[in-house]
PDB file of C-alpha atoms and ligand atoms in Angstrom:
ATOM      1  CA  MET A  28      89.710  93.306 116.943  1.00  0.00           C
ATOM      2  CA  SER A  29      87.500  95.127 114.442  1.00  0.00           C
ATOM      3  CA  ASN A  30      89.769  94.722 111.429  1.00  0.00           C
ATOM      4  CA  VAL A  31      90.294  90.988 111.930  1.00  0.00           C
ATOM      5  CA  PHE A  32      88.098  88.520 110.054  1.00  0.00           C
ATOM      6  CA  GLU A  33      88.326  84.903 111.121  1.00  0.00           C
ATOM      7  CA  SER A  34      86.500  82.644 108.681  1.00  0.00           C
ATOM      8  CA  GLN A  35      83.352  80.963 109.935  1.00  0.00           C
ATOM      9  CA  HIS A  36      82.897  78.932 106.759  1.00  0.00           C
ATOM     10  CA  PRO A  37      82.384  75.173 107.256  1.00  0.00           C
ATOM     11  CA  LEU A  38      84.415  74.332 104.133  1.00  0.00           C
ATOM     12  CA  VAL A  39      87.348  76.314 105.510  1.00  0.00           C
ATOM     13  CA  ALA A  40      87.028  74.602 108.912  1.00  0.00           C
ATOM     14  CA  HIS A  41      86.980  71.171 107.233  1.00  0.00           C
ATOM     15  CA  LYS A  42      89.956  71.877 104.994  1.00  0.00           C
ATOM     16  CA  ILE A  43      92.211  73.425 107.635  1.00  0.00           C
ATOM     17  CA  THR A  44      91.600  70.394 109.838  1.00  0.00           C
ATOM     18  CA  ARG A  45      93.020  68.229 107.044  1.00  0.00           C
ATOM     19  CA  MET A  46      95.948  70.638 106.667  1.00  0.00           C
ATOM     20  CA  ARG A  47      96.772  70.418 110.373  1.00  0.00           C
ATOM     21  CA  ASP A  48      96.786  66.615 110.287  1.00  0.00           C
ATOM     22  CA  SER A  49     100.414  65.490 110.268  1.00  0.00           C
ATOM     23  CA  ALA A  50      99.346  62.444 108.204  1.00  0.00           C
ATOM     24  CA  THR A  51      98.439  64.729 105.269  1.00  0.00           C
ATOM     25  CA  LEU A  52     101.227  64.469 102.690  1.00  0.00           C
ATOM     26  CA  SER A  53     102.646  67.259 100.506  1.00  0.00           C
ATOM     27  CA  LYS A  54     100.490  66.721  97.415  1.00  0.00           C
ATOM     28  CA  LYS A  55      97.248  66.857  99.382  1.00  0.00           C
ATOM     29  CA  PHE A  56      98.598  69.658 101.564  1.00  0.00           C
ATOM     30  CA  ARG A  57      99.331  71.801  98.472  1.00  0.00           C
ATOM     31  CA  GLU A  58      95.844  71.117  97.143  1.00  0.00           C
ATOM     32  CA  LEU A  59      94.341  72.238 100.451  1.00  0.00           C
ATOM     33  CA  VAL A  60      96.476  75.398 100.538  1.00  0.00           C
ATOM     34  CA  ARG A  61      95.187  76.246  97.066  1.00  0.00           C
ATOM     35  CA  GLU A  62      91.546  75.577  97.961  1.00  0.00           C
ATOM     36  CA  VAL A  63      91.555  77.370 101.324  1.00  0.00           C
ATOM     37  CA  SER A  64      93.326  80.334  99.717  1.00  0.00           C
ATOM     38  CA  ALA A  65      90.568  80.684  97.133  1.00  0.00           C
ATOM     39  CA  LEU A  66      87.901  80.567  99.835  1.00  0.00           C
ATOM     40  CA  MET A  67      89.780  83.134 101.924  1.00  0.00           C
ATOM     41  CA  ALA A  68      90.253  85.432  98.934  1.00  0.00           C
ATOM     42  CA  TYR A  69      86.537  85.202  98.166  1.00  0.00           C
ATOM     43  CA  GLU A  70      85.819  86.445 101.686  1.00  0.00           C
ATOM     44  CA  ALA A  71      88.547  89.104 101.590  1.00  0.00           C
ATOM     45  CA  THR A  72      87.395  90.678  98.325  1.00  0.00           C
ATOM     46  CA  ALA A  73      83.758  91.298  99.229  1.00  0.00           C
ATOM     47  CA  ASP A  74      84.376  95.060  99.230  1.00  0.00           C
ATOM     48  CA  LEU A  75      86.188  95.402  95.886  1.00  0.00           C
ATOM     49  CA  GLN A  76      84.898  98.318  93.855  1.00  0.00           C
ATOM     50  CA  ILE A  77      82.943  97.608  90.685  1.00  0.00           C
ATOM     51  CA  ALA A  78      81.894  99.773  87.743  1.00  0.00           C
ATOM     52  CA  PRO A  79      78.598  99.246  85.912  1.00  0.00           C
ATOM     53  CA  ARG A  80      78.757  97.826  82.380  1.00  0.00           C
ATOM     54  CA  GLU A  81      75.811  96.659  80.313  1.00  0.00           C
ATOM     55  CA  VAL A  82      76.136  93.426  78.400  1.00  0.00           C
ATOM     56  CA  GLN A  83      74.131  91.968  75.536  1.00  0.00           C
ATOM     57  CA  THR A  84      72.729  88.533  76.427  1.00  0.00           C
ATOM     58  CA  PRO A  85      71.164  86.359  73.675  1.00  0.00           C
ATOM     59  CA  LEU A  86      67.819  87.851  74.789  1.00  0.00           C
ATOM     60  CA  ALA A  87      68.296  91.405  75.957  1.00  0.00           C
ATOM     61  CA  ILE A  88      70.584  93.997  77.473  1.00  0.00           C
ATOM     62  CA  ALA A  89      71.511  93.076  81.068  1.00  0.00           C
ATOM     63  CA  PRO A  90      73.039  95.337  83.664  1.00  0.00           C
ATOM     64  CA  GLY A  91      76.451  94.100  84.754  1.00  0.00           C
ATOM     65  CA  TYR A  92      79.710  95.077  86.410  1.00  0.00           C
ATOM     66  CA  ASP A  93      83.455  95.057  85.891  1.00  0.00           C
ATOM     67  CA  LEU A  94      86.073  95.072  88.615  1.00  0.00           C
ATOM     68  CA  LYS A  95      87.347  98.633  88.849  1.00  0.00           C
ATOM     69  CA  GLU A  96      90.577  98.454  90.808  1.00  0.00           C
ATOM     70  CA  PRO A  97      93.795  96.871  89.547  1.00  0.00           C
ATOM     71  CA  ILE A  98      94.658  94.092  92.006  1.00  0.00           C
ATOM     72  CA  GLY A  99      98.077  92.839  93.043  1.00  0.00           C
ATOM     73  CA  LEU A 100      98.699  89.458  94.667  1.00  0.00           C
ATOM     74  CA  VAL A 101     101.771  89.596  96.877  1.00  0.00           C
ATOM     75  CA  PRO A 102     102.917  86.152  98.006  1.00  0.00           C
ATOM     76  CA  ILE A 103     105.616  86.108 100.670  1.00  0.00           C
ATOM     77  CA  LEU A 104     108.176  83.497  99.602  1.00  0.00           C
ATOM     78  CA  ARG A 105     108.289  80.671 100.042  1.00  0.00           C
ATOM     79  CA  ALA A 106     105.109  79.504 101.727  1.00  0.00           C
ATOM     80  CA  GLY A 107     102.903  82.200 100.177  1.00  0.00           C
ATOM     81  CA  LEU A 108     103.660  80.817  96.703  1.00  0.00           C
ATOM     82  CA  GLY A 109     101.219  77.959  97.167  1.00  0.00           C
ATOM     83  CA  MET A 110      98.399  80.417  97.795  1.00  0.00           C
ATOM     84  CA  VAL A 111      98.748  82.209  94.446  1.00  0.00           C
ATOM     85  CA  GLU A 112      97.173  79.682  92.100  1.00  0.00           C
ATOM     86  CA  GLY A 113      93.846  79.391  93.938  1.00  0.00           C
ATOM     87  CA  VAL A 114      93.435  83.143  94.287  1.00  0.00           C
ATOM     88  CA  TRP A 115      94.589  83.890  90.740  1.00  0.00           C
ATOM     89  CA  GLU A 116      91.938  81.574  89.322  1.00  0.00           C
ATOM     90  CA  LEU A 117      89.329  83.915  90.809  1.00  0.00           C
ATOM     91  CA  MET A 118      90.955  87.087  89.454  1.00  0.00           C
ATOM     92  CA  PRO A 119      93.138  86.163  86.479  1.00  0.00           C
ATOM     93  CA  SER A 120      93.872  89.782  85.576  1.00  0.00           C
ATOM     94  CA  ALA A 121      95.636  90.361  88.908  1.00  0.00           C
ATOM     95  CA  GLU A 122      99.359  91.109  88.852  1.00  0.00           C
ATOM     96  CA  VAL A 123     101.620  88.938  91.017  1.00  0.00           C
ATOM     97  CA  TRP A 124     104.485  90.622  92.840  1.00  0.00           C
ATOM     98  CA  HIS A 125     106.716  88.291  94.882  1.00  0.00           C
ATOM     99  CA  ILE A 126     108.390  89.384  98.087  1.00  0.00           C
ATOM    100  CA  GLY A 127     111.180  87.207  99.460  1.00  0.00           C
ATOM    101  CA  LEU A 128     111.531  87.122 103.243  1.00  0.00           C
ATOM    102  CA  TYR A 129     112.678  84.437 105.610  1.00  0.00           C
ATOM    103  CA  ARG A 130     112.723  84.366 109.389  1.00  0.00           C
ATOM    104  CA  ASP A 131     116.092  84.303 111.051  1.00  0.00           C
ATOM    105  CA  GLU A 132     115.795  81.173 113.199  1.00  0.00           C
ATOM    106  CA  ARG A 133     117.565  82.778 116.140  1.00  0.00           C
ATOM    107  CA  THR A 134     116.033  86.271 116.267  1.00  0.00           C
ATOM    108  CA  LEU A 135     112.734  85.360 114.484  1.00  0.00           C
ATOM    109  CA  LYS A 136     113.118  88.668 112.623  1.00  0.00           C
ATOM    110  CA  PRO A 137     112.364  88.734 108.880  1.00  0.00           C
ATOM    111  CA  VAL A 138     115.306  88.956 106.489  1.00  0.00           C
ATOM    112  CA  ALA A 139     114.538  90.394 103.037  1.00  0.00           C
ATOM    113  CA  TYR A 140     116.084  88.660  99.994  1.00  0.00           C
ATOM    114  CA  TYR A 141     113.829  89.347  96.986  1.00  0.00           C
ATOM    115  CA  ASN A 142     111.913  92.420  95.842  1.00  0.00           C
ATOM    116  CA  LYS A 143     111.512  93.404  92.199  1.00  0.00           C
ATOM    117  CA  LEU A 144     108.770  96.007  92.628  1.00  0.00           C
ATOM    118  CA  PRO A 145     109.059  98.771  90.043  1.00  0.00           C
ATOM    119  CA  ILE A 146     109.423 102.353  91.265  1.00  0.00           C
ATOM    120  CA  ALA A 147     105.796 103.403  90.782  1.00  0.00           C
ATOM    121  CA  PRO A 148     102.855 101.289  91.990  1.00  0.00           C
ATOM    122  CA  THR A 149     100.969  99.476  89.218  1.00  0.00           C
ATOM    123  CA  VAL A 150      98.014  98.286  91.341  1.00  0.00           C
ATOM    124  CA  SER A 151      95.694  99.966  93.803  1.00  0.00           C
ATOM    125  CA  VAL A 152      94.718  96.993  96.000  1.00  0.00           C
ATOM    126  CA  CYS A 153      97.184  94.380  97.253  1.00  0.00           C
ATOM    127  CA  LEU A 154      96.395  91.039  98.834  1.00  0.00           C
ATOM    128  CA  ILE A 155      99.390  89.843 100.824  1.00  0.00           C
ATOM    129  CA  LEU A 156      99.394  86.028 100.707  1.00  0.00           C
ATOM    130  CA  ASP A 157     101.123  84.082 103.453  1.00  0.00           C
ATOM    131  CA  PRO A 158      99.639  81.021 105.142  1.00  0.00           C
ATOM    132  CA  MET A 159     101.247  81.727 108.527  1.00  0.00           C
ATOM    133  CA  LEU A 160     101.032  84.861 110.702  1.00  0.00           C
ATOM    134  CA  ALA A 161     103.260  83.916 113.628  1.00  0.00           C
ATOM    135  CA  THR A 162     105.135  86.814 115.309  1.00  0.00           C
ATOM    136  CA  GLY A 163     103.782  89.073 112.560  1.00  0.00           C
ATOM    137  CA  GLY A 164     107.271  90.254 111.581  1.00  0.00           C
ATOM    138  CA  SER A 165     107.100  89.066 107.953  1.00  0.00           C
ATOM    139  CA  ALA A 166     103.628  90.522 107.383  1.00  0.00           C
ATOM    140  CA  ILE A 167     104.570  93.862 108.962  1.00  0.00           C
ATOM    141  CA  ALA A 168     107.735  94.102 106.840  1.00  0.00           C
ATOM    142  CA  THR A 169     105.706  93.359 103.696  1.00  0.00           C
ATOM    143  CA  VAL A 170     103.096  96.007 104.501  1.00  0.00           C
ATOM    144  CA  ASP A 171     105.959  98.463 105.118  1.00  0.00           C
ATOM    145  CA  ILE A 172     107.330  97.654 101.640  1.00  0.00           C
ATOM    146  CA  LEU A 173     103.933  98.015  99.953  1.00  0.00           C
ATOM    147  CA  LYS A 174     103.116 101.277 101.710  1.00  0.00           C
ATOM    148  CA  LYS A 175     106.496 102.677 100.701  1.00  0.00           C
ATOM    149  CA  TRP A 176     105.695 101.539  97.128  1.00  0.00           C
ATOM    150  CA  GLY A 177     102.519 103.665  97.347  1.00  0.00           C
ATOM    151  CA  VAL A 178      99.716 101.100  97.345  1.00  0.00           C
ATOM    152  CA  GLY A 179      96.450 102.602  98.598  1.00  0.00           C
ATOM    153  CA  ARG A 180      94.714  99.528  99.954  1.00  0.00           C
ATOM    154  CA  ILE A 181      96.385  96.477 101.487  1.00  0.00           C
ATOM    155  CA  LYS A 182      94.837  93.336 102.949  1.00  0.00           C
ATOM    156  CA  PHE A 183      96.511  90.372 104.614  1.00  0.00           C
ATOM    157  CA  VAL A 184      95.111  86.987 103.579  1.00  0.00           C
ATOM    158  CA  GLY A 185      96.380  84.010 105.545  1.00  0.00           C
ATOM    159  CA  ILE A 186      95.439  80.592 106.850  1.00  0.00           C
ATOM    160  CA  LEU A 187      96.617  80.265 110.473  1.00  0.00           C
ATOM    161  CA  ALA A 188      97.573  83.008 112.917  1.00  0.00           C
ATOM    162  CA  ALA A 189      98.837  83.253 116.466  1.00  0.00           C
ATOM    163  CA  PRO A 190      97.124  85.881 118.625  1.00  0.00           C
ATOM    164  CA  GLU A 191     100.575  87.483 119.058  1.00  0.00           C
ATOM    165  CA  GLY A 192     100.956  87.965 115.289  1.00  0.00           C
ATOM    166  CA  VAL A 193      97.459  89.346 114.875  1.00  0.00           C
ATOM    167  CA  ALA A 194      98.072  91.869 117.675  1.00  0.00           C
ATOM    168  CA  ALA A 195     101.460  92.908 116.275  1.00  0.00           C
ATOM    169  CA  LEU A 196     100.156  93.444 112.732  1.00  0.00           C
ATOM    170  CA  GLN A 197      97.118  95.303 114.027  1.00  0.00           C
ATOM    171  CA  GLN A 198      99.278  97.550 116.156  1.00  0.00           C
ATOM    172  CA  ALA A 199     101.784  98.309 113.383  1.00  0.00           C
ATOM    173  CA  HIS A 200      99.178  98.687 110.622  1.00  0.00           C
ATOM    174  CA  PRO A 201      95.652  99.106 112.022  1.00  0.00           C
ATOM    175  CA  ASP A 202      94.369 100.032 108.551  1.00  0.00           C
ATOM    176  CA  VAL A 203      95.237  96.599 107.101  1.00  0.00           C
ATOM    177  CA  PRO A 204      92.400  94.068 107.431  1.00  0.00           C
ATOM    178  CA  ILE A 205      93.463  90.555 108.406  1.00  0.00           C
ATOM    179  CA  HIS A 206      91.542  87.705 106.774  1.00  0.00           C
ATOM    180  CA  ILE A 207      92.483  84.444 108.404  1.00  0.00           C
ATOM    181  CA  ALA A 208      91.050  80.931 108.380  1.00  0.00           C
ATOM    182  CA  ALA A 209      91.724  80.384 112.108  1.00  0.00           C
ATOM    183  CA  ILE A 210      93.412  82.061 115.061  1.00  0.00           C
ATOM    184  CA  ASP A 211      95.219  79.482 117.183  1.00  0.00           C
ATOM    185  CA  ASP A 212      96.203  79.379 120.841  1.00  0.00           C
ATOM    186  CA  HIS A 213      99.757  80.703 121.119  1.00  0.00           C
ATOM    187  CA  LEU A 214     103.310  80.829 119.767  1.00  0.00           C
ATOM    188  CA  ASN A 215     105.854  78.441 121.216  1.00  0.00           C
ATOM    189  CA  GLU A 216     109.412  79.365 122.201  1.00  0.00           C
ATOM    190  CA  HIS A 217     110.594  78.695 118.632  1.00  0.00           C
ATOM    191  CA  GLY A 218     108.016  81.061 117.136  1.00  0.00           C
ATOM    192  CA  TYR A 219     105.752  78.271 115.883  1.00  0.00           C
ATOM    193  CA  ILE A 220     101.989  78.547 115.979  1.00  0.00           C
ATOM    194  CA  VAL A 221     100.396  76.050 118.403  1.00  0.00           C
ATOM    195  CA  PRO A 222      98.564  73.825 117.616  1.00  0.00           C
ATOM    196  CA  GLY A 223      99.220  75.119 114.075  1.00  0.00           C
ATOM    197  CA  LEU A 224     100.250  72.849 111.237  1.00  0.00           C
ATOM    198  CA  GLY A 225     104.034  72.861 111.503  1.00  0.00           C
ATOM    199  CA  ASP A 226     106.199  74.526 108.863  1.00  0.00           C
ATOM    200  CA  ALA A 227     103.960  75.570 105.985  1.00  0.00           C
ATOM    201  CA  GLY A 228     106.881  75.921 103.539  1.00  0.00           C
ATOM    202  CA  ASP A 229     108.352  72.520 104.357  1.00  0.00           C
ATOM    203  CA  ARG A 230     104.969  70.791 104.193  1.00  0.00           C
ATOM    204  CA  GLN A 231     104.218  72.247 100.743  1.00  0.00           C
ATOM    205  CA  PHE A 232     107.609  71.719  99.198  1.00  0.00           C
ATOM    206  CA  GLY A 233     108.558  68.425 100.841  1.00  0.00           C
ATOM    207  CA  THR A 234     111.607  69.922 102.562  1.00  0.00           C
ATOM    208  CA  GLY A 235     112.655  69.778 106.197  1.00  0.00           C
TER     209      GLY A 235
HETATM  210  C1  LIG B 321     107.122  81.455 107.483  1.00  0.00           C
HETATM  211  C2  LIG B 321     105.770  81.898 106.975  1.00  0.00           C
HETATM  212  C3  LIG B 321     105.813  83.381 107.147  1.00  0.00           C
HETATM  213  C4  LIG B 321     106.648  83.537 108.385  1.00  0.00           C
HETATM  214  C5  LIG B 321     105.718  83.850 109.518  1.00  0.00           C
HETATM  215  O1  LIG B 321     108.094  81.656 106.522  1.00  0.00           O
HETATM  216  O2  LIG B 321     105.497  81.507 105.669  1.00  0.00           O
HETATM  217  O3  LIG B 321     106.379  84.073 106.053  1.00  0.00           O
HETATM  218  O4  LIG B 321     107.306  82.287 108.618  1.00  0.00           O
HETATM  219  O5  LIG B 321     106.426  84.123 110.648  1.00  0.00           O
HETATM  220  P1  LIG B 321     106.411  85.559 111.351  1.00  0.00           P
HETATM  221  O6  LIG B 321     104.994  85.987 111.422  1.00  0.00           O
HETATM  222  O7  LIG B 321     107.011  85.249 112.692  1.00  0.00           O
HETATM  223  O8  LIG B 321     107.265  86.471 110.536  1.00  0.00           O
HETATM  224  P2  LIG B 321     109.605  81.180 106.745  1.00  0.00           P
HETATM  225  O9  LIG B 321     110.411  82.266 107.326  1.00  0.00           O
HETATM  226  O10 LIG B 321     109.598  79.864 107.472  1.00  0.00           O
HETATM  227  O11 LIG B 321     110.130  81.011 105.273  1.00  0.00           O
HETATM  228  P3  LIG B 321     109.715  79.974 104.143  1.00  0.00           P
HETATM  229  O12 LIG B 321     108.293  80.282 103.788  1.00  0.00           O
HETATM  230  O13 LIG B 321     110.659  80.327 103.065  1.00  0.00           O
HETATM  231  O14 LIG B 321     109.877  78.584 104.655  1.00  0.00           O
HETATM  232  N1  LIG B 322     106.052  79.574 109.989  1.00  0.00           N
HETATM  233  C1  LIG B 322     105.487  78.360 109.789  1.00  0.00           C
HETATM  234  O1  LIG B 322     105.594  77.795 108.692  1.00  0.00           O
HETATM  235  N2  LIG B 322     104.821  77.791 110.812  1.00  0.00           N
HETATM  236  C2  LIG B 322     104.673  78.395 112.004  1.00  0.00           C
HETATM  237  O2  LIG B 322     104.020  77.823 112.888  1.00  0.00           O
HETATM  238  C3  LIG B 322     105.273  79.648 112.195  1.00  0.00           C
HETATM  239  C4  LIG B 322     105.950  80.228 111.169  1.00  0.00           C
END
Protein backbone atom coordinates (compact mmCIF):
# COMPACT_ATOMS: atom_id res chain seq x y z
CA MET A 1 0.00 0.00 0.00
CA SER A 2 2.61 2.51 -1.18
CA ASN A 3 0.32 5.53 -1.31
CA VAL A 4 -1.12 4.99 2.17
CA PHE A 5 0.41 6.82 5.13
CA GLU A 6 -0.72 5.71 8.56
CA SER A 7 0.50 8.11 11.24
CA GLN A 8 3.13 6.81 13.63
CA HIS A 9 3.08 9.95 15.76
CA PRO A 10 2.64 9.41 19.52
CA LEU A 11 0.48 12.53 19.87
CA VAL A 12 -1.88 11.21 17.20
CA ALA A 13 -2.01 7.78 18.89
CA HIS A 14 -2.81 9.42 22.25
CA LYS A 15 -5.51 11.69 20.86
CA ILE A 16 -7.32 9.08 18.76
CA THR A 17 -7.49 6.84 21.82
CA ARG A 18 -9.39 9.62 23.60
CA MET A 19 -11.63 10.05 20.55
CA ARG A 20 -12.50 6.35 20.51
CA ASP A 21 -13.45 6.39 24.19
CA SER A 22 -17.25 6.42 24.38
CA ALA A 23 -16.96 8.44 27.62
CA THR A 24 -15.50 11.39 25.67
CA LEU A 25 -18.25 13.99 25.27
CA SER A 26 -18.92 16.22 22.24
CA LYS A 27 -16.95 19.29 23.34
CA LYS A 28 -13.79 17.30 23.99
CA PHE A 29 -14.41 15.16 20.91
CA ARG A 30 -14.57 18.28 18.70
CA GLU A 31 -11.36 19.58 20.24
CA LEU A 32 -9.64 16.27 19.48
CA VAL A 33 -10.92 16.24 15.89
CA ARG A 34 -9.45 19.71 15.44
CA GLU A 35 -6.09 18.78 16.98
CA VAL A 36 -5.67 15.44 15.19
CA SER A 37 -6.64 17.10 11.90
CA ALA A 38 -3.87 19.66 12.29
CA LEU A 39 -1.33 16.94 13.02
CA MET A 40 -2.52 14.89 10.04
CA ALA A 41 -2.40 17.92 7.74
CA TYR A 42 1.15 18.65 8.90
CA GLU A 43 2.14 15.14 7.82
CA ALA A 44 0.16 15.29 4.57
CA THR A 45 1.68 18.57 3.38
CA ALA A 46 5.35 17.64 3.67
CA ASP A 47 5.69 17.69 -0.13
CA LEU A 48 4.03 21.05 -0.86
CA GLN A 49 6.02 23.11 -3.34
CA ILE A 50 7.75 26.25 -2.12
CA ALA A 51 9.32 29.21 -3.92
CA PRO A 52 12.39 31.01 -2.56
CA ARG A 53 11.90 34.53 -1.18
CA GLU A 54 14.47 36.56 0.71
CA VAL A 55 13.36 38.43 3.79
CA GLN A 56 14.96 41.26 5.74
CA THR A 57 15.46 40.32 9.40
CA PRO A 58 16.45 43.03 11.93
CA LEU A 59 20.05 41.91 11.31
CA ALA A 60 20.47 40.79 7.73
CA ILE A 61 18.89 39.32 4.63
CA ALA A 62 17.74 35.72 5.24
CA PRO A 63 16.81 33.17 2.64
CA GLY A 64 13.19 32.09 2.97
CA TYR A 65 10.27 30.47 1.19
CA ASP A 66 6.64 31.02 0.29
CA LEU A 67 4.10 28.32 -0.41
CA LYS A 68 3.75 28.14 -4.18
CA GLU A 69 0.56 26.20 -4.84
CA PRO A 70 -2.94 27.47 -4.09
CA ILE A 71 -4.48 24.98 -1.64
CA GLY A 72 -8.11 23.96 -1.29
CA LEU A 73 -9.56 22.30 1.80
CA VAL A 74 -12.51 20.12 0.88
CA PRO A 75 -14.48 18.95 3.91
CA ILE A 76 -17.12 16.31 3.25
CA LEU A 77 -20.24 17.37 5.15
CA ARG A 78 -21.05 16.90 7.86
CA ALA A 79 -18.27 15.17 9.75
CA GLY A 80 -15.46 16.74 7.71
CA LEU A 81 -16.52 20.20 8.91
CA GLY A 82 -14.87 19.68 12.28
CA MET A 83 -11.53 19.06 10.59
CA VAL A 84 -11.40 22.43 8.82
CA GLU A 85 -10.50 24.73 11.69
CA GLY A 86 -7.35 22.87 12.77
CA VAL A 87 -6.02 22.56 9.23
CA TRP A 88 -6.94 26.13 8.27
CA GLU A 89 -4.94 27.49 11.19
CA LEU A 90 -1.84 26.01 9.55
CA MET A 91 -2.62 27.42 6.10
CA PRO A 92 -4.95 30.40 6.49
CA SER A 93 -4.76 31.35 2.81
CA ALA A 94 -6.34 28.04 1.77
CA GLU A 95 -9.76 28.14 0.12
CA VAL A 96 -12.50 25.97 1.63
CA TRP A 97 -14.86 24.19 -0.74
CA HIS A 98 -17.61 22.13 0.94
CA ILE A 99 -18.98 18.96 -0.58
CA GLY A 100 -22.23 17.58 0.82
CA LEU A 101 -22.61 13.80 0.76
CA TYR A 102 -24.40 11.41 3.04
CA ARG A 103 -24.48 7.63 3.05
CA ASP A 104 -27.76 6.00 2.25
CA GLU A 105 -28.26 3.81 5.32
CA ARG A 106 -29.59 0.90 3.29
CA THR A 107 -27.24 0.80 0.29
CA LEU A 108 -24.26 2.55 2.01
CA LYS A 109 -23.80 4.45 -1.26
CA PRO A 110 -23.04 8.19 -1.09
CA VAL A 111 -25.82 10.61 -2.00
CA ALA A 112 -24.71 14.07 -3.15
CA TYR A 113 -26.62 17.10 -1.82
CA TYR A 114 -24.25 20.10 -1.88
CA ASN A 115 -21.63 21.27 -4.36
CA LYS A 116 -20.98 24.92 -5.17
CA LEU A 117 -17.67 24.50 -7.01
CA PRO A 118 -17.26 27.12 -9.73
CA ILE A 119 -16.72 25.95 -13.30
CA ALA A 120 -12.95 26.41 -13.41
CA PRO A 121 -10.63 25.15 -10.65
CA THR A 122 -9.24 27.89 -8.39
CA VAL A 123 -6.68 25.73 -6.53
CA SER A 124 -4.03 23.27 -7.62
CA VAL A 125 -3.83 21.03 -4.52
CA CYS A 126 -6.88 19.76 -2.62
CA LEU A 127 -6.95 18.13 0.79
CA ILE A 128 -10.16 16.15 1.17
CA LEU A 129 -11.11 16.22 4.87
CA ASP A 130 -13.28 13.47 6.29
CA PRO A 131 -12.61 11.73 9.60
CA MET A 132 -14.01 8.37 8.47
CA LEU A 133 -13.04 6.23 5.45
CA ALA A 134 -15.44 3.31 5.78
CA THR A 135 -16.55 1.68 2.48
CA GLY A 136 -14.66 4.44 0.67
CA GLY A 137 -17.74 5.47 -1.33
CA SER A 138 -17.85 9.08 -0.09
CA ALA A 139 -14.13 9.64 -0.63
CA ILE A 140 -14.22 8.11 -4.12
CA ALA A 141 -17.21 10.26 -5.11
CA THR A 142 -15.42 13.38 -3.84
CA VAL A 143 -12.24 12.58 -5.77
CA ASP A 144 -14.40 12.02 -8.87
CA ILE A 145 -15.91 15.50 -8.38
CA LEU A 146 -12.53 17.16 -7.86
CA LYS A 147 -10.93 15.44 -10.84
CA LYS A 148 -13.85 16.49 -13.02
CA TRP A 149 -13.34 20.04 -11.67
CA GLY A 150 -9.74 19.82 -12.94
CA VAL A 151 -7.66 19.77 -9.76
CA GLY A 152 -4.13 18.51 -10.42
CA ARG A 153 -3.22 17.10 -7.03
CA ILE A 154 -5.60 15.55 -4.51
CA LYS A 155 -4.89 14.03 -1.11
CA PHE A 156 -7.26 12.35 1.32
CA VAL A 157 -6.74 13.33 4.96
CA GLY A 158 -8.72 11.34 7.51
CA ILE A 159 -8.66 9.98 11.03
CA LEU A 160 -9.90 6.37 11.01
CA ALA A 161 -10.16 3.96 8.08
CA ALA A 162 -11.34 0.43 7.48
CA PRO A 163 -9.03 -1.71 5.33
CA GLU A 164 -11.98 -2.10 2.91
CA GLY A 165 -12.21 1.68 2.40
CA VAL A 166 -8.48 2.08 1.94
CA ALA A 167 -8.46 -0.68 -0.70
CA ALA A 168 -11.48 0.76 -2.52
CA LEU A 169 -10.06 4.30 -2.67
CA GLN A 170 -6.67 3.00 -3.73
CA GLN A 171 -8.21 0.92 -6.48
CA ALA A 172 -10.43 3.72 -7.79
CA HIS A 173 -7.80 6.46 -7.48
CA PRO A 174 -4.29 5.04 -7.03
CA ASP A 175 -2.80 8.51 -7.55
CA VAL A 176 -4.49 9.93 -4.43
CA PRO A 177 -2.37 9.54 -1.27
CA ILE A 178 -4.28 8.53 1.85
CA HIS A 179 -3.12 10.11 5.11
CA ILE A 180 -4.85 8.45 8.01
CA ALA A 181 -4.33 8.42 11.77
CA ALA A 182 -5.14 4.69 12.08
CA ILE A 183 -6.37 1.77 10.00
CA ASP A 184 -8.77 -0.36 12.02
CA ASP A 185 -9.77 -4.01 11.82
CA HIS A 186 -12.88 -4.25 9.65
CA LEU A 187 -16.29 -2.87 8.67
CA ASN A 188 -19.35 -4.32 10.33
CA GLU A 189 -22.57 -5.27 8.54
CA HIS A 190 -23.87 -1.70 8.94
CA GLY A 191 -20.77 -0.19 7.31
CA TYR A 192 -19.27 1.01 10.59
CA ILE A 193 -15.56 0.88 11.26
CA VAL A 194 -14.64 -1.58 14.04
CA PRO A 195 -13.42 -0.84 16.66
CA GLY A 196 -13.72 2.72 15.29
CA LEU A 197 -15.26 5.54 17.28
CA GLY A 198 -18.93 5.31 16.32
CA ASP A 199 -20.60 7.98 14.21
CA ALA A 200 -18.16 10.86 13.79
CA GLY A 201 -20.89 13.33 12.76
CA ASP A 202 -23.16 12.48 15.68
CA ARG A 203 -20.31 12.60 18.19
CA GLN A 204 -19.21 16.06 17.02
CA PHE A 205 -22.62 17.62 16.71
CA GLY A 206 -24.36 15.95 19.64
CA THR A 207 -26.95 14.27 17.41
CA GLY A 208 -28.02 10.64 17.24
C1 LIG B 1 -19.76 9.46 7.29
C2 LIG B 1 -18.34 9.96 7.20
C3 LIG B 1 -18.02 9.80 5.75
C4 LIG B 1 -18.79 8.57 5.37
C5 LIG B 1 -17.82 7.44 5.29
O1 LIG B 1 -20.65 10.43 6.86
O2 LIG B 1 -18.17 11.26 7.66
O3 LIG B 1 -18.39 10.91 4.95
O4 LIG B 1 -19.74 8.33 6.42
O5 LIG B 1 -18.44 6.32 4.83
P1 LIG B 1 -18.08 5.63 3.43
O6 LIG B 1 -16.60 5.55 3.37
O7 LIG B 1 -18.74 4.29 3.57
O8 LIG B 1 -18.67 6.46 2.35
P2 LIG B 1 -22.24 10.21 6.94
O9 LIG B 1 -22.75 9.65 5.68
O10 LIG B 1 -22.56 9.47 8.21
O11 LIG B 1 -22.78 11.68 7.00
P3 LIG B 1 -22.63 12.80 8.12
O12 LIG B 1 -21.17 13.15 8.18
O13 LIG B 1 -23.45 13.89 7.56
O14 LIG B 1 -23.13 12.27 9.42
N1 LIG C 1 -19.21 6.92 9.34
C1 LIG C 1 -18.96 7.10 10.66
O1 LIG C 1 -19.20 8.19 11.19
N2 LIG C 1 -18.46 6.06 11.36
C2 LIG C 1 -18.17 4.88 10.79
O2 LIG C 1 -17.69 3.98 11.50
C3 LIG C 1 -18.45 4.71 9.43
C4 LIG C 1 -18.95 5.75 8.71
